[in-house]
Short mmCIF file of N, CA and C in Angstrom, two decimals:
data_model
loop_
_atom_site.label_atom_id
_atom_site.label_comp_id
_atom_site.label_asym_id
_atom_site.label_seq_id
_atom_site.Cartn_x
_atom_site.Cartn_y
_atom_site.Cartn_z
N MET A 527 3.56 -7.57 -10.13
CA MET A 527 3.92 -7.23 -8.77
C MET A 527 4.74 -8.37 -8.17
N ASP A 528 5.70 -8.01 -7.34
CA ASP A 528 6.53 -9.00 -6.66
C ASP A 528 5.69 -9.87 -5.74
N ASP A 529 6.18 -11.08 -5.49
CA ASP A 529 5.55 -11.93 -4.49
C ASP A 529 5.75 -11.31 -3.11
N LEU A 530 4.86 -11.67 -2.19
CA LEU A 530 5.00 -11.18 -0.83
C LEU A 530 6.18 -11.87 -0.15
N LYS A 531 6.85 -11.12 0.68
CA LYS A 531 8.01 -11.62 1.39
C LYS A 531 7.95 -11.14 2.83
N THR A 532 8.38 -11.99 3.75
CA THR A 532 8.47 -11.61 5.16
C THR A 532 9.92 -11.73 5.59
N ILE A 533 10.41 -10.70 6.27
CA ILE A 533 11.75 -10.72 6.83
C ILE A 533 11.64 -10.39 8.32
N VAL A 534 12.27 -11.20 9.15
CA VAL A 534 12.40 -10.88 10.57
C VAL A 534 13.64 -10.01 10.70
N LEU A 535 13.43 -8.78 11.13
CA LEU A 535 14.51 -7.79 11.18
C LEU A 535 15.35 -7.87 12.44
N GLY A 536 14.78 -8.39 13.51
CA GLY A 536 15.50 -8.46 14.78
C GLY A 536 14.57 -8.79 15.92
N THR A 537 15.04 -8.59 17.13
CA THR A 537 14.26 -8.94 18.31
C THR A 537 13.23 -7.88 18.65
N GLU A 538 12.19 -8.33 19.31
CA GLU A 538 11.08 -7.44 19.65
C GLU A 538 11.44 -6.42 20.72
N TYR A 539 12.53 -6.64 21.42
CA TYR A 539 12.94 -5.69 22.47
C TYR A 539 14.06 -4.75 22.01
N ASP A 540 14.37 -4.76 20.72
CA ASP A 540 15.41 -3.88 20.17
C ASP A 540 14.78 -2.53 19.82
N ASN A 541 14.75 -1.65 20.80
CA ASN A 541 14.11 -0.34 20.60
C ASN A 541 14.80 0.49 19.52
N ASP A 542 16.11 0.33 19.36
CA ASP A 542 16.83 1.05 18.31
C ASP A 542 16.35 0.59 16.93
N LEU A 543 16.17 -0.70 16.76
CA LEU A 543 15.64 -1.25 15.50
C LEU A 543 14.25 -0.70 15.21
N ILE A 544 13.40 -0.71 16.22
CA ILE A 544 12.03 -0.24 16.04
C ILE A 544 12.02 1.25 15.68
N ARG A 545 12.88 2.02 16.32
CA ARG A 545 13.00 3.45 16.00
C ARG A 545 13.46 3.65 14.55
N LYS A 546 14.47 2.88 14.13
CA LYS A 546 14.97 2.98 12.75
C LYS A 546 13.88 2.62 11.75
N LEU A 547 13.17 1.52 12.02
CA LEU A 547 12.11 1.10 11.11
C LEU A 547 11.03 2.16 11.01
N LYS A 548 10.62 2.71 12.14
CA LYS A 548 9.60 3.76 12.14
C LYS A 548 10.06 4.96 11.32
N GLN A 549 11.32 5.38 11.49
CA GLN A 549 11.83 6.53 10.75
C GLN A 549 11.89 6.26 9.25
N ILE A 550 12.30 5.07 8.87
CA ILE A 550 12.34 4.72 7.44
C ILE A 550 10.95 4.76 6.84
N LEU A 551 9.97 4.21 7.55
CA LEU A 551 8.60 4.21 7.04
C LEU A 551 8.06 5.63 6.93
N ILE A 552 8.37 6.49 7.90
CA ILE A 552 7.95 7.89 7.83
C ILE A 552 8.63 8.58 6.64
N ASP A 553 9.93 8.35 6.47
CA ASP A 553 10.68 8.97 5.37
C ASP A 553 10.11 8.58 4.01
N LYS A 554 9.55 7.37 3.93
CA LYS A 554 8.97 6.89 2.67
C LYS A 554 7.51 7.32 2.50
N GLY A 555 7.00 8.10 3.46
CA GLY A 555 5.63 8.59 3.37
C GLY A 555 4.60 7.60 3.89
N GLY A 556 5.03 6.63 4.69
CA GLY A 556 4.13 5.61 5.20
C GLY A 556 3.07 6.16 6.14
N LYS A 557 1.88 5.61 6.03
CA LYS A 557 0.76 5.98 6.89
C LYS A 557 0.18 4.71 7.50
N ILE A 558 0.03 4.71 8.83
CA ILE A 558 -0.60 3.56 9.49
C ILE A 558 -2.10 3.64 9.24
N VAL A 559 -2.65 2.55 8.69
CA VAL A 559 -4.08 2.51 8.41
C VAL A 559 -4.82 1.54 9.33
N GLU A 560 -4.06 0.68 10.02
CA GLU A 560 -4.69 -0.24 10.97
C GLU A 560 -3.66 -0.63 12.03
N GLU A 561 -4.12 -0.75 13.26
CA GLU A 561 -3.24 -1.11 14.37
C GLU A 561 -3.97 -2.13 15.23
N ILE A 562 -3.31 -3.26 15.48
CA ILE A 562 -3.89 -4.32 16.32
C ILE A 562 -2.88 -4.62 17.42
N LYS A 563 -3.34 -4.65 18.66
CA LYS A 563 -2.47 -4.97 19.79
C LYS A 563 -3.17 -6.01 20.64
N GLY A 564 -2.37 -6.92 21.23
CA GLY A 564 -2.96 -7.91 22.09
C GLY A 564 -1.94 -8.57 23.00
N ILE A 565 -2.45 -9.22 24.01
CA ILE A 565 -1.61 -9.98 24.95
C ILE A 565 -2.28 -11.34 25.13
N GLY A 566 -1.46 -12.38 25.05
CA GLY A 566 -1.94 -13.74 25.29
C GLY A 566 -0.92 -14.46 26.16
N GLY A 567 -1.26 -14.64 27.42
CA GLY A 567 -0.30 -15.26 28.34
C GLY A 567 0.91 -14.36 28.49
N SER A 568 2.08 -14.91 28.15
CA SER A 568 3.32 -14.12 28.28
C SER A 568 3.70 -13.43 26.98
N GLN A 569 2.86 -13.54 25.96
CA GLN A 569 3.20 -12.96 24.67
C GLN A 569 2.44 -11.67 24.39
N GLU A 570 3.18 -10.69 23.87
CA GLU A 570 2.57 -9.45 23.40
C GLU A 570 2.64 -9.46 21.88
N PHE A 571 1.64 -8.86 21.26
CA PHE A 571 1.57 -8.82 19.81
C PHE A 571 1.10 -7.44 19.37
N LYS A 572 1.82 -6.87 18.42
CA LYS A 572 1.40 -5.61 17.79
C LYS A 572 1.51 -5.81 16.29
N GLN A 573 0.50 -5.38 15.58
CA GLN A 573 0.52 -5.46 14.11
C GLN A 573 0.05 -4.13 13.55
N TYR A 574 0.82 -3.63 12.60
CA TYR A 574 0.50 -2.36 11.95
C TYR A 574 0.41 -2.58 10.45
N SER A 575 -0.66 -2.10 9.85
CA SER A 575 -0.76 -2.06 8.40
C SER A 575 -0.35 -0.66 7.97
N VAL A 576 0.65 -0.59 7.11
CA VAL A 576 1.22 0.68 6.68
C VAL A 576 1.10 0.78 5.17
N ILE A 577 0.62 1.91 4.68
CA ILE A 577 0.50 2.15 3.24
C ILE A 577 1.64 3.06 2.79
N ILE A 578 2.37 2.61 1.78
CA ILE A 578 3.41 3.42 1.14
C ILE A 578 3.17 3.38 -0.36
N ASP A 579 2.91 4.52 -0.95
CA ASP A 579 2.67 4.60 -2.40
C ASP A 579 1.62 3.60 -2.87
N GLY A 580 0.55 3.46 -2.09
CA GLY A 580 -0.55 2.57 -2.46
C GLY A 580 -0.31 1.10 -2.20
N VAL A 581 0.82 0.76 -1.60
CA VAL A 581 1.17 -0.63 -1.30
C VAL A 581 1.08 -0.84 0.21
N THR A 582 0.46 -1.95 0.62
CA THR A 582 0.32 -2.25 2.04
C THR A 582 1.47 -3.11 2.53
N LEU A 583 2.07 -2.69 3.63
CA LEU A 583 3.08 -3.46 4.33
C LEU A 583 2.52 -3.81 5.70
N ILE A 584 2.87 -4.98 6.20
CA ILE A 584 2.47 -5.39 7.54
C ILE A 584 3.71 -5.46 8.41
N VAL A 585 3.70 -4.72 9.50
CA VAL A 585 4.79 -4.73 10.47
C VAL A 585 4.25 -5.43 11.72
N GLU A 586 4.96 -6.45 12.18
CA GLU A 586 4.54 -7.17 13.38
C GLU A 586 5.68 -7.16 14.41
N ILE A 587 5.29 -6.96 15.64
CA ILE A 587 6.23 -7.03 16.76
C ILE A 587 5.62 -8.03 17.74
N GLU A 588 6.29 -9.17 17.88
CA GLU A 588 5.72 -10.25 18.67
C GLU A 588 6.78 -10.89 19.56
N THR A 589 6.40 -11.11 20.82
CA THR A 589 7.29 -11.78 21.77
C THR A 589 7.70 -13.14 21.21
N TYR A 590 8.96 -13.47 21.34
CA TYR A 590 9.58 -14.72 20.90
C TYR A 590 9.74 -14.84 19.38
N ILE A 591 9.15 -13.93 18.62
CA ILE A 591 9.28 -13.96 17.16
C ILE A 591 10.17 -12.82 16.69
N GLY A 592 9.91 -11.62 17.19
CA GLY A 592 10.71 -10.47 16.83
C GLY A 592 9.93 -9.44 16.05
N VAL A 593 10.66 -8.59 15.35
CA VAL A 593 10.10 -7.53 14.51
C VAL A 593 10.17 -8.03 13.07
N SER A 594 9.02 -8.11 12.43
CA SER A 594 9.01 -8.58 11.04
C SER A 594 8.25 -7.60 10.17
N ILE A 595 8.56 -7.67 8.90
CA ILE A 595 7.87 -6.84 7.91
C ILE A 595 7.50 -7.73 6.73
N THR A 596 6.26 -7.57 6.25
CA THR A 596 5.76 -8.36 5.13
C THR A 596 5.23 -7.41 4.07
N GLY A 597 5.55 -7.71 2.82
CA GLY A 597 5.07 -6.92 1.70
C GLY A 597 5.76 -7.38 0.43
N PRO A 598 5.60 -6.61 -0.64
CA PRO A 598 6.29 -6.96 -1.88
C PRO A 598 7.80 -7.06 -1.64
N GLY A 599 8.41 -8.08 -2.20
CA GLY A 599 9.82 -8.35 -1.97
C GLY A 599 10.74 -7.17 -2.19
N PHE A 600 10.52 -6.42 -3.26
CA PHE A 600 11.44 -5.31 -3.56
C PHE A 600 11.38 -4.22 -2.50
N ILE A 601 10.22 -4.01 -1.90
CA ILE A 601 10.09 -3.00 -0.85
C ILE A 601 10.67 -3.52 0.47
N VAL A 602 10.31 -4.74 0.83
CA VAL A 602 10.79 -5.34 2.08
C VAL A 602 12.32 -5.46 2.06
N ASN A 603 12.87 -5.91 0.95
CA ASN A 603 14.33 -6.01 0.83
C ASN A 603 15.00 -4.65 0.97
N GLY A 604 14.41 -3.63 0.36
CA GLY A 604 14.96 -2.28 0.42
C GLY A 604 14.95 -1.74 1.84
N ILE A 605 13.86 -1.96 2.57
CA ILE A 605 13.77 -1.49 3.95
C ILE A 605 14.78 -2.23 4.82
N ALA A 606 14.90 -3.54 4.64
CA ALA A 606 15.88 -4.32 5.43
C ALA A 606 17.29 -3.82 5.16
N HIS A 607 17.58 -3.51 3.91
CA HIS A 607 18.91 -2.99 3.55
C HIS A 607 19.16 -1.63 4.20
N GLN A 608 18.15 -0.78 4.21
CA GLN A 608 18.29 0.54 4.84
C GLN A 608 18.54 0.42 6.33
N ILE A 609 17.86 -0.50 6.98
CA ILE A 609 18.03 -0.68 8.42
C ILE A 609 19.47 -1.12 8.73
N LYS A 610 19.98 -2.03 7.94
CA LYS A 610 21.36 -2.49 8.16
C LYS A 610 22.37 -1.39 7.94
N GLY A 611 22.03 -0.41 7.07
CA GLY A 611 22.94 0.68 6.77
C GLY A 611 22.90 1.82 7.76
N ARG A 612 21.95 1.81 8.68
CA ARG A 612 21.81 2.93 9.64
C ARG A 612 22.55 2.64 10.92
#
């Protein structure tokens, strides 16, 4: 299995990016299995665990950090490439 990789895809307020990412995950058959949301001071944090073909991906949306995705490199790279192509 590939090593885990994290890619920051863009800013946390880029609703178009978030919409594209959500659609790509749905198209790949992704299912959210865990959702964590929180606020600390001026920061908001959302974390989603998504299963695609038995593999877990972590999607995080965090103030000042952005939208990131973590998982096996080949999957994360593929999703990042798809987002850039949309």
